[in-house]
Every structure is written in structure tokens, then in C-alpha cells.
Amino acid sequence: LVVLEVLLLSLYAGRKFLIGERAGRCWQMFFLGSAFMLLELQSIARLALLYGSTWLTSAVVITGILLMILAANAIVIRVGQKLNQYVLYGLLFVSLVVSYLLPVNQILTWGAEVGNIGHPIVTFFTLFPMCMAAFIFATGFSSVKLPGRALAFNLFGAVIGALLEGLSMQFGINAMVILAALLYLGSFLCVLNV
């Protein structure tokens, strides 16, 4: 009931942007927002396994994510449309596959025998998909005609992504990577139809 209430309140608050005229709808931004929330949950949970489940770990992960988003926006502002979204999506999907298949439990048991190289490997492959997603968002957002509408779609997508996080209780944290990949596929299909 709480999830339904949040969904209905979000639909009501954003009805002018989401349900209004068809022109200018930004479904790519919707899918990017919902998938990003799932990756954020997965990265916080996975890195909590490495560094401990403390407020400090969460703060470092969220700060790192915000810095990646800031860097992606700064680079897109400088480079402009020279970044190819098809290449970025390709890198995103490859990194999602690697992140999903990454044997985190085995890597964590390596320990001191191999110089604790497992921690940086897991950290990199956990955060790299989010970096690619930040670049995709920045390049996609730079070309929208109605930025307010695009942000409304993105925020509504983030609400849906936050609601979908509840599925992690049933299917596990790693399953969120599969769901995020499906949502990113939806955003890629929106790019192809534009």
C-alpha cells in the first residue's frame, strides 16, 4: 500500500509533464533514472561487503557517485556531442555483464595471498557502469529540447527505480544488475527511435 501511495503521489505531482502532450516526452531519461537507482543500491550493498556496512562506506560511495556525475557533466560540456552514445551504451552493457558475472565472494576470499587486489577490482567493476551511465545521461540531457520535462521524467524514473529496489529482498542484490540492464536497454531503444 505504501508503494502504491508513493507511485500515485508521484504520478499526481508530475502529471503535467508525464501525461501531457506527447511532444517532448523523454522516456530515455525515465529509464536512465530508474536504472541508476538500482545500480546505486547494488554498489552500496556490494561495497559494504568489502569495506564494512557503515555510514562512512555509504557516504564514500555516494560521494564517489556524485563526483562521477559532476565529472561526466563537465566533460560533456567541454567535448560537446563528440561522445557517441552508441559507444557509451556498448561500454555500459559490457561493464554490466562483467559486474554481474564478477565472482565477488571468491575475490573477497583472496585476501592477503594476492596482495588484496580483489578490493580494487570489485570496486572498479561496481562503479564503472555508473560512470558510463553518467556519461549517457549527460550526453542525452544536453540534446533535449525541454530540460524541465526531461528532469521530470528522470525523477519519476528514479522513484520507480527506488520502488523496484524492493525486489532485491526476493531476488538478491546481484539481480538488480539484470533489471538495471533491461531498463538501460529500454533507454537505448528510446535513443534508436529518436
Short mmCIF file of C-alpha atoms in Angstrom, two decimals, residues 20 22 27 37 40-42 59 72 106-107 113 116-117 120 123 129 131 143 167 180 192:
data_model
loop_
_atom_site.label_atom_id
_atom_site.label_comp_id
_atom_site.label_asym_id
_atom_site.label_seq_id
_atom_site.Cartn_x
_atom_site.Cartn_y
_atom_site.Cartn_z
CA GLY A 20 0.57 15.84 -21.05
CA ARG A 22 3.19 13.65 -26.48
CA TRP A 27 11.48 8.29 -21.96
CA MET A 37 18.77 3.88 -8.67
CA GLU A 40 23.31 2.74 -6.75
CA LEU A 41 21.67 0.23 -4.40
CA GLN A 42 23.78 -2.61 -5.79
CA ALA A 59 28.97 8.31 2.35
CA ALA A 72 30.71 13.42 -16.70
CA GLN A 106 35.75 -15.67 -4.43
CA ILE A 107 37.59 -12.40 -4.92
CA GLU A 113 47.70 -14.04 -0.59
CA ASN A 116 44.39 -7.56 -1.56
CA ILE A 117 43.97 -6.76 -5.25
CA PRO A 120 40.09 -2.53 -6.17
CA THR A 123 35.28 -1.52 -6.59
CA PRO A 129 28.78 1.02 -15.05
CA CYS A 131 30.31 6.15 -14.68
CA SER A 143 20.36 17.38 -26.56
CA LEU A 167 12.70 -6.74 -5.44
CA ALA A 180 19.09 -2.29 -14.50
CA LEU A 192 17.18 4.46 -31.57
#
